[in-house]
mmCIF file of C-alpha atoms in Angstrom:
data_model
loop_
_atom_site.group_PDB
_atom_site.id
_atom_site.type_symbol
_atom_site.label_atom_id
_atom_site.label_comp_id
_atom_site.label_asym_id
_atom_site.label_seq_id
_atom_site.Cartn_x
_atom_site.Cartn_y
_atom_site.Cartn_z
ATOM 1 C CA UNK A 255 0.000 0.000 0.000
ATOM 2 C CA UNK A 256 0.638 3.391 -0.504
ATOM 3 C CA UNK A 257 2.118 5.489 2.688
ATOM 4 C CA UNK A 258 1.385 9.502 2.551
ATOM 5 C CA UNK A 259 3.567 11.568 5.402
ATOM 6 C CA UNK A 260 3.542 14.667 6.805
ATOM 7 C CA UNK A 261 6.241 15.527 9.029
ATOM 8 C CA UNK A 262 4.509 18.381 10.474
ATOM 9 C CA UNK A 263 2.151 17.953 12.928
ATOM 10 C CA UNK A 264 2.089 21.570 13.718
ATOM 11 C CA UNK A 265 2.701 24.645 12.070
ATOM 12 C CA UNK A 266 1.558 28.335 12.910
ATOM 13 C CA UNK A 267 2.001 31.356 10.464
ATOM 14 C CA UNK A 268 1.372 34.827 10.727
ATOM 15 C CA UNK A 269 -1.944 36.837 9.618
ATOM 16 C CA UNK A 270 -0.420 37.849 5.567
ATOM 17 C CA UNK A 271 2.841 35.454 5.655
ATOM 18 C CA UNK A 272 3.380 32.671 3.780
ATOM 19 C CA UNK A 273 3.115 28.825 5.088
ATOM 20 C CA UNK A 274 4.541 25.585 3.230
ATOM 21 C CA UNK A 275 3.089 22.602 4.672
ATOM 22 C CA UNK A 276 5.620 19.159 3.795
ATOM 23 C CA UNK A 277 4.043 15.870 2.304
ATOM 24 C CA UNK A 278 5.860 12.870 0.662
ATOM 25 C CA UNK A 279 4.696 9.838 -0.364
ATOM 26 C CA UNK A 280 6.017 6.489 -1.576
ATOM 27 C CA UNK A 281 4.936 4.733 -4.489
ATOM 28 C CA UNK A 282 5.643 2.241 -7.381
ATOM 29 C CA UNK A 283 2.794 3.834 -9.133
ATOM 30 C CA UNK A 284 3.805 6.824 -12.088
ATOM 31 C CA UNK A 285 0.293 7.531 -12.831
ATOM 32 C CA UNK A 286 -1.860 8.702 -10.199
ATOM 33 C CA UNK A 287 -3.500 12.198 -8.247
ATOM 34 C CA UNK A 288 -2.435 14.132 -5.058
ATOM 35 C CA UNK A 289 -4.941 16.185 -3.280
ATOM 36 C CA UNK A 290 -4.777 18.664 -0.069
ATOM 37 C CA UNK A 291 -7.664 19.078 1.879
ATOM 38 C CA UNK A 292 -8.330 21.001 4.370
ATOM 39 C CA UNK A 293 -10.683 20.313 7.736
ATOM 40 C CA UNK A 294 -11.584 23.035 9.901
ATOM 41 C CA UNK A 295 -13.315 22.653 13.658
ATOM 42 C CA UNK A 296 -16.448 22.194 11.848
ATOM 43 C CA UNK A 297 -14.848 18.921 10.797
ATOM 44 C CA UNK A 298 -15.866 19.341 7.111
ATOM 45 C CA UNK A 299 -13.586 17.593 4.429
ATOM 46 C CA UNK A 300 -12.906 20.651 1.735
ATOM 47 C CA UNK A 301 -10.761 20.436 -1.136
ATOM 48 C CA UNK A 302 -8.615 22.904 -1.713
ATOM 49 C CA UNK A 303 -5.992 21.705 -4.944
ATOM 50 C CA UNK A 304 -5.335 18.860 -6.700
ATOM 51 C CA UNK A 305 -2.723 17.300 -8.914
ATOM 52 C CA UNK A 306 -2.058 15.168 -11.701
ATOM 53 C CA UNK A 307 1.394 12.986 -11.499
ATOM 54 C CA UNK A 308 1.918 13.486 -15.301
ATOM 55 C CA UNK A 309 1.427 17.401 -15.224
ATOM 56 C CA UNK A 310 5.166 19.446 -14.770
ATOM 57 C CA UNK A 311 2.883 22.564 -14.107
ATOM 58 C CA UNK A 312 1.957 22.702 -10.554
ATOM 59 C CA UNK A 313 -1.295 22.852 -9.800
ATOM 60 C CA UNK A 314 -2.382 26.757 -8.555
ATOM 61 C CA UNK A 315 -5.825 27.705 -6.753
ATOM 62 C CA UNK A 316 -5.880 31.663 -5.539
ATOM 63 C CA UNK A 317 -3.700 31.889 -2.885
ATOM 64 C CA UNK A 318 -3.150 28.412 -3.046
ATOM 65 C CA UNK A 319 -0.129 26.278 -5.035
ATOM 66 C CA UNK A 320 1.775 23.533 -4.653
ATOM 67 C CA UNK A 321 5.486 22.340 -5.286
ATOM 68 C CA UNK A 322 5.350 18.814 -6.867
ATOM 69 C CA UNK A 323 8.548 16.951 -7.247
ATOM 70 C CA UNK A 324 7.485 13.753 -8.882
ATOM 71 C CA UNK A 325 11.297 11.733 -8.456
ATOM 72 C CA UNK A 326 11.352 13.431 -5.270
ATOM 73 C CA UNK A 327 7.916 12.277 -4.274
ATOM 74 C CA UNK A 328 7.088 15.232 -2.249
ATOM 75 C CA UNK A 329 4.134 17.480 -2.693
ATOM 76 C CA UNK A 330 4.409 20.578 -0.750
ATOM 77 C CA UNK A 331 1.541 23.320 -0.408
ATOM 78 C CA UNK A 332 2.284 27.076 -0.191
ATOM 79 C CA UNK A 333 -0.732 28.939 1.391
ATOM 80 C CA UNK A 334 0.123 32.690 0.392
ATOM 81 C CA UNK A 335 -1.386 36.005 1.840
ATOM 82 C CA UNK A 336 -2.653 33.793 5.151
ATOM 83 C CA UNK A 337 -5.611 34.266 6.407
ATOM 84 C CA UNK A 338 -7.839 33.616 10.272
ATOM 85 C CA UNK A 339 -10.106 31.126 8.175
ATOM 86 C CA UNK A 340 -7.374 29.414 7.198
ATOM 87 C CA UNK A 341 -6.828 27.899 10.094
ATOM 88 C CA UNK A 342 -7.581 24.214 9.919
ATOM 89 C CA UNK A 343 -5.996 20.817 10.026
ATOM 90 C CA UNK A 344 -4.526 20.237 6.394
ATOM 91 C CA UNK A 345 -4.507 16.494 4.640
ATOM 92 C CA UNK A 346 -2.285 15.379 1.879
ATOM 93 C CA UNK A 347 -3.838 12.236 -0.086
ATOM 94 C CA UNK A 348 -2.792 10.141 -2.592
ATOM 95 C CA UNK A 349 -5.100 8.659 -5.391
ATOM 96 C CA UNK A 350 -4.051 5.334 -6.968
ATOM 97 C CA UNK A 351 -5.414 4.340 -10.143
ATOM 98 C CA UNK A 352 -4.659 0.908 -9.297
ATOM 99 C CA UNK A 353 -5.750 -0.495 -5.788
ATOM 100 C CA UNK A 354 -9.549 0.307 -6.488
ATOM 101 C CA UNK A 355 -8.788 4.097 -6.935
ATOM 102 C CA UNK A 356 -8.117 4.266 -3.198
ATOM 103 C CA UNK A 357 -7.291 7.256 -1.266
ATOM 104 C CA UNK A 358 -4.502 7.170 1.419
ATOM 105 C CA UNK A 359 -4.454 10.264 4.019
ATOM 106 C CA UNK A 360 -1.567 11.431 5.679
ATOM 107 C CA UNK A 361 -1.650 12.188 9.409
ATOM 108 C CA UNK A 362 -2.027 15.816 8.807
ATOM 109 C CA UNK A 363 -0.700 19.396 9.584
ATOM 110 C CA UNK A 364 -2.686 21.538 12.286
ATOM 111 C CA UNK A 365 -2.119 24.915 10.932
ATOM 112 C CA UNK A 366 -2.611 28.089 13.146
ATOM 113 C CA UNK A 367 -2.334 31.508 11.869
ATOM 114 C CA UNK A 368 -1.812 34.057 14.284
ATOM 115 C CA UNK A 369 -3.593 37.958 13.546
ATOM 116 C CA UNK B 4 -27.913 18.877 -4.463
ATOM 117 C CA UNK B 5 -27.901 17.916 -0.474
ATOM 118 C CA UNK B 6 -24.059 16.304 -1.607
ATOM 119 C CA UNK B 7 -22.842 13.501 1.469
ATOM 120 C CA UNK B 8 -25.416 13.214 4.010
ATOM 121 C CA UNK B 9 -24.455 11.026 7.619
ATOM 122 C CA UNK B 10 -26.952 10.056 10.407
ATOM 123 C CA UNK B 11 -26.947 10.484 13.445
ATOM 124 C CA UNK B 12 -24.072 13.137 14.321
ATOM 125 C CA UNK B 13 -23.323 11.677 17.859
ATOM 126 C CA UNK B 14 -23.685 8.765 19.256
ATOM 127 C CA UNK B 15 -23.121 6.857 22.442
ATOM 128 C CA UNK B 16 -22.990 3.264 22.721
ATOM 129 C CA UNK B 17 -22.699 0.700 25.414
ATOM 130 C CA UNK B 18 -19.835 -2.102 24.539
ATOM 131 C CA UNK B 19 -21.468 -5.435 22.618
ATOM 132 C CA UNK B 20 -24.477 -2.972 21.629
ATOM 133 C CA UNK B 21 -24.698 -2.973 17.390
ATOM 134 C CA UNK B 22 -25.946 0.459 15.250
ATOM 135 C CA UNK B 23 -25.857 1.420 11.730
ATOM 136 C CA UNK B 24 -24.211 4.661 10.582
ATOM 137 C CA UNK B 25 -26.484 5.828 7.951
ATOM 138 C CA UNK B 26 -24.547 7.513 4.651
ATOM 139 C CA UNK B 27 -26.702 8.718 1.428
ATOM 140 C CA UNK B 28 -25.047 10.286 -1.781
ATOM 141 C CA UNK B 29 -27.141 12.123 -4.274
ATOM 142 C CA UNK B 30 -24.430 13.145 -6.432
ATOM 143 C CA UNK B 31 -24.923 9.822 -8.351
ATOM 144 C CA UNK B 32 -21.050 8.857 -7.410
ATOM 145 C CA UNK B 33 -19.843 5.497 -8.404
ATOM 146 C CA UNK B 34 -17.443 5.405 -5.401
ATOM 147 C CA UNK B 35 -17.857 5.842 -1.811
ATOM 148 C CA UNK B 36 -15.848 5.229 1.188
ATOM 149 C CA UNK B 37 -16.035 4.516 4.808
ATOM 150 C CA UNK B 38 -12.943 6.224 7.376
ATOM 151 C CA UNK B 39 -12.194 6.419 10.433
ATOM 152 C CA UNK B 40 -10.511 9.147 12.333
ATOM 153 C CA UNK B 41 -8.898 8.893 15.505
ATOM 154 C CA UNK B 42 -7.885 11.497 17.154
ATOM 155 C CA UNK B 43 -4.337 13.558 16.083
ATOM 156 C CA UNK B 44 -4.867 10.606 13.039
ATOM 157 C CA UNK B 45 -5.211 10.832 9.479
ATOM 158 C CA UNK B 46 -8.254 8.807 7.811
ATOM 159 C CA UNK B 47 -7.956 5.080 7.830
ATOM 160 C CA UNK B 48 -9.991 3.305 5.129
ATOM 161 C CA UNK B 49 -12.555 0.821 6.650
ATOM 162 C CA UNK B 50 -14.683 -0.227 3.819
ATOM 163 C CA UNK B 51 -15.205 1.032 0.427
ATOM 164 C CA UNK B 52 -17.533 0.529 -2.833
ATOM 165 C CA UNK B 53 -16.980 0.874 -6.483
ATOM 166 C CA UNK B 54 -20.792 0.400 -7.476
ATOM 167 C CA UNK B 55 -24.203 -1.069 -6.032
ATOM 168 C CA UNK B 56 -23.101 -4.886 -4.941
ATOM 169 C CA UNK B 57 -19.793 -4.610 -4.759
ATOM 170 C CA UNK B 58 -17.917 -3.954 -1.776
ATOM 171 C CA UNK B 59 -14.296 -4.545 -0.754
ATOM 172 C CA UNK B 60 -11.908 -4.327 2.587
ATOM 173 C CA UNK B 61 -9.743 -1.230 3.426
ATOM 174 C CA UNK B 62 -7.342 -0.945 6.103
ATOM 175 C CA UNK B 63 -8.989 -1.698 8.889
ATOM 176 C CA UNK B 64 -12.078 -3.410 8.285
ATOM 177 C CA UNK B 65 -12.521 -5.780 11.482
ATOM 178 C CA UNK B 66 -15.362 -4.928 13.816
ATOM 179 C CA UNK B 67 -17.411 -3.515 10.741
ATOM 180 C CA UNK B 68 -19.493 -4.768 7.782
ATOM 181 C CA UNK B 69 -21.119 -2.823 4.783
ATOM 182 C CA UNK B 70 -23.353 -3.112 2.130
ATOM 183 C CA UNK B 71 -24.633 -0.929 -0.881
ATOM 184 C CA UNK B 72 -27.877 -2.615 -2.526
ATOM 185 C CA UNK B 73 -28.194 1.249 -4.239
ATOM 186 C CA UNK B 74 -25.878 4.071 -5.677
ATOM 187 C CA UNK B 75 -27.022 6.025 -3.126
ATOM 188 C CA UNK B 76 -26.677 4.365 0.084
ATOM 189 C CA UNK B 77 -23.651 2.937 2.102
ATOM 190 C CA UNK B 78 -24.570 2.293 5.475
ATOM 191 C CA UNK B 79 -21.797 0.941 7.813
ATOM 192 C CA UNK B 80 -22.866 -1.532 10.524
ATOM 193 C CA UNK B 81 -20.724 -2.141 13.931
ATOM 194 C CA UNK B 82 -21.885 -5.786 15.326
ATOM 195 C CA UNK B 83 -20.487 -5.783 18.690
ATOM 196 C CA UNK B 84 -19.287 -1.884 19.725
ATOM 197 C CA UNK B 85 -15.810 -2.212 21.467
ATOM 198 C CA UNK B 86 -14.029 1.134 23.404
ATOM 199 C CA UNK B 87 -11.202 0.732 19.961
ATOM 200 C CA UNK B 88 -14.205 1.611 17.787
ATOM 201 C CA UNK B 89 -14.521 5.214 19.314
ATOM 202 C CA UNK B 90 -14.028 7.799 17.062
ATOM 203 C CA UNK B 91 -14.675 9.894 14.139
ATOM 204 C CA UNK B 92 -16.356 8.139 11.257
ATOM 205 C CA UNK B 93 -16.951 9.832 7.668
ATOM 206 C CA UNK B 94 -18.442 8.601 4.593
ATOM 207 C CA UNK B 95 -17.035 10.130 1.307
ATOM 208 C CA UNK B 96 -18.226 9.847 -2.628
ATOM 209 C CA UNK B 97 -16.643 10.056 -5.382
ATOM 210 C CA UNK B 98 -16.420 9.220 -9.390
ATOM 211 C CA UNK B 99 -14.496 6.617 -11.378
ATOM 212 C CA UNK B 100 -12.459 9.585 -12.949
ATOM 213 C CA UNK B 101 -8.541 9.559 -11.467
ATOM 214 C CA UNK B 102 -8.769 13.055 -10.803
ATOM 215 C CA UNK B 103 -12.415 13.317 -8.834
ATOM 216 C CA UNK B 104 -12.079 14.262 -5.320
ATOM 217 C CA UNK B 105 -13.686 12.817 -2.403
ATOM 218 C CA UNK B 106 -16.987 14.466 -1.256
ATOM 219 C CA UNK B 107 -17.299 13.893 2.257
ATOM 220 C CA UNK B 108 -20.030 13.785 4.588
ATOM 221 C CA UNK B 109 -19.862 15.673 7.789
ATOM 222 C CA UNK B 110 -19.056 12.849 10.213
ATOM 223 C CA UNK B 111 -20.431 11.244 12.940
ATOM 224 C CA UNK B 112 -18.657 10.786 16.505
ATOM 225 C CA UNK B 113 -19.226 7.568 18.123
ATOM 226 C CA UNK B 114 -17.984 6.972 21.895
ATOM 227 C CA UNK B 115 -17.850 3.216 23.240
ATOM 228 C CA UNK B 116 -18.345 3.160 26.434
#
């Protein structure tokens, strides 16, 4: 099976800074999808980027990116601009295409942003 | 669209009692999942579905069954509660696409006691 990690169980940022939050991951696998969620005290799952193993491009949403090194097998996200609502426990996943298009979680990052 | 729905939000259950978790889709996903989350954990995989009648083990499946007779419904069923099974337990769906996301439900807390 596929292992996800996140070496960060904490991580605090100031209010307007920017925040990279560390994944890796270890796979055989050379065609699959990484995803960052995002759960806030509500506990609701949310999406917040995606990406596609065979894209060089990394994937960008608002003030949201990531830094994909596929030989590395690390997928890093930058949170620029931070904001309060931000705060929120942050989830790498990987997709494989191949073990019934399972997802395997990492054990997260609790991010705090401080105003 | 009402997207992931769970039922009940909380519960509290007496060791060797049994209870469904109730999980309905209307997003027409192929997919759907069953986690758990324990507390400081990521989600573990307990159960998961590719389409109506077919069902397969994740990571930690013991203590738990399934079933999905519709597209819609995946209800998770815990025989005989143990303190081990308390925690957080969501229900995602998703498509058969690579790149479709998980849409997860909201979660329901369950505390063996």
């Amino acid at each position: 099976a596929q292992t996800v990690t996140q070496s960060q169980p904490e991580m605090s940022v100031q209010e307007a800074e920017t925040v990279t939050l560390s994944c890796t991951y270890d796979t055989s696998e050379s065609d699959y999808y990484l995803f960052w969620y995002k759960q806030p005290p509500s506990r609701q799952m949310i999406l917040v980027i995606r990406q596609e193993a065979y894209k060089q491009q990394n994937a960008t949403e608002n003030r949201f990116s990531v830094n994909f090194q596929k030989a590395a097998k690390s997928f890093s996200l930058k949170i620029s601009d931070s904001q309060l609502g931000d705060a929120a426990m942050y989830f790498c996943a990987y997709r494989s295409p191949n073990t019934g298009n399972q997802f395997y979680f990492g054990t997260g990052t609790s991010l705090t942003v401080i105003p | 669209n009402a997207g992931v729905t769970q039922t009940p939000k909380f519960r509290i259950l007496k060791i060797g009692q049994s209870m469904t978790l109730q999980c309905t889709q209307d997003m027409n996903h192929n997919y759907m999942y069953w986690y758990r989350q324990d507390p400081g954990m990521g989600l573990k995989l307990i159960y998961y579905s590719v389409g109506a009648g077919i069902t397969d083990k994740g990571e930690v499946p013991n203590g738990y069954n399934v079933s999905r007779s519709t597209t819609e419904d995946f209800p998770l069923r815990l025989e005989l509660a143990a303190p081990s099974q308390t925690s957080v337990y969501f229900c995602a769906s998703g498509g058969r696409e690579r790149w479709n996301e998980q849409f997860f439900g909201p979660g329901t807390r369950l505390t063996v006691l």
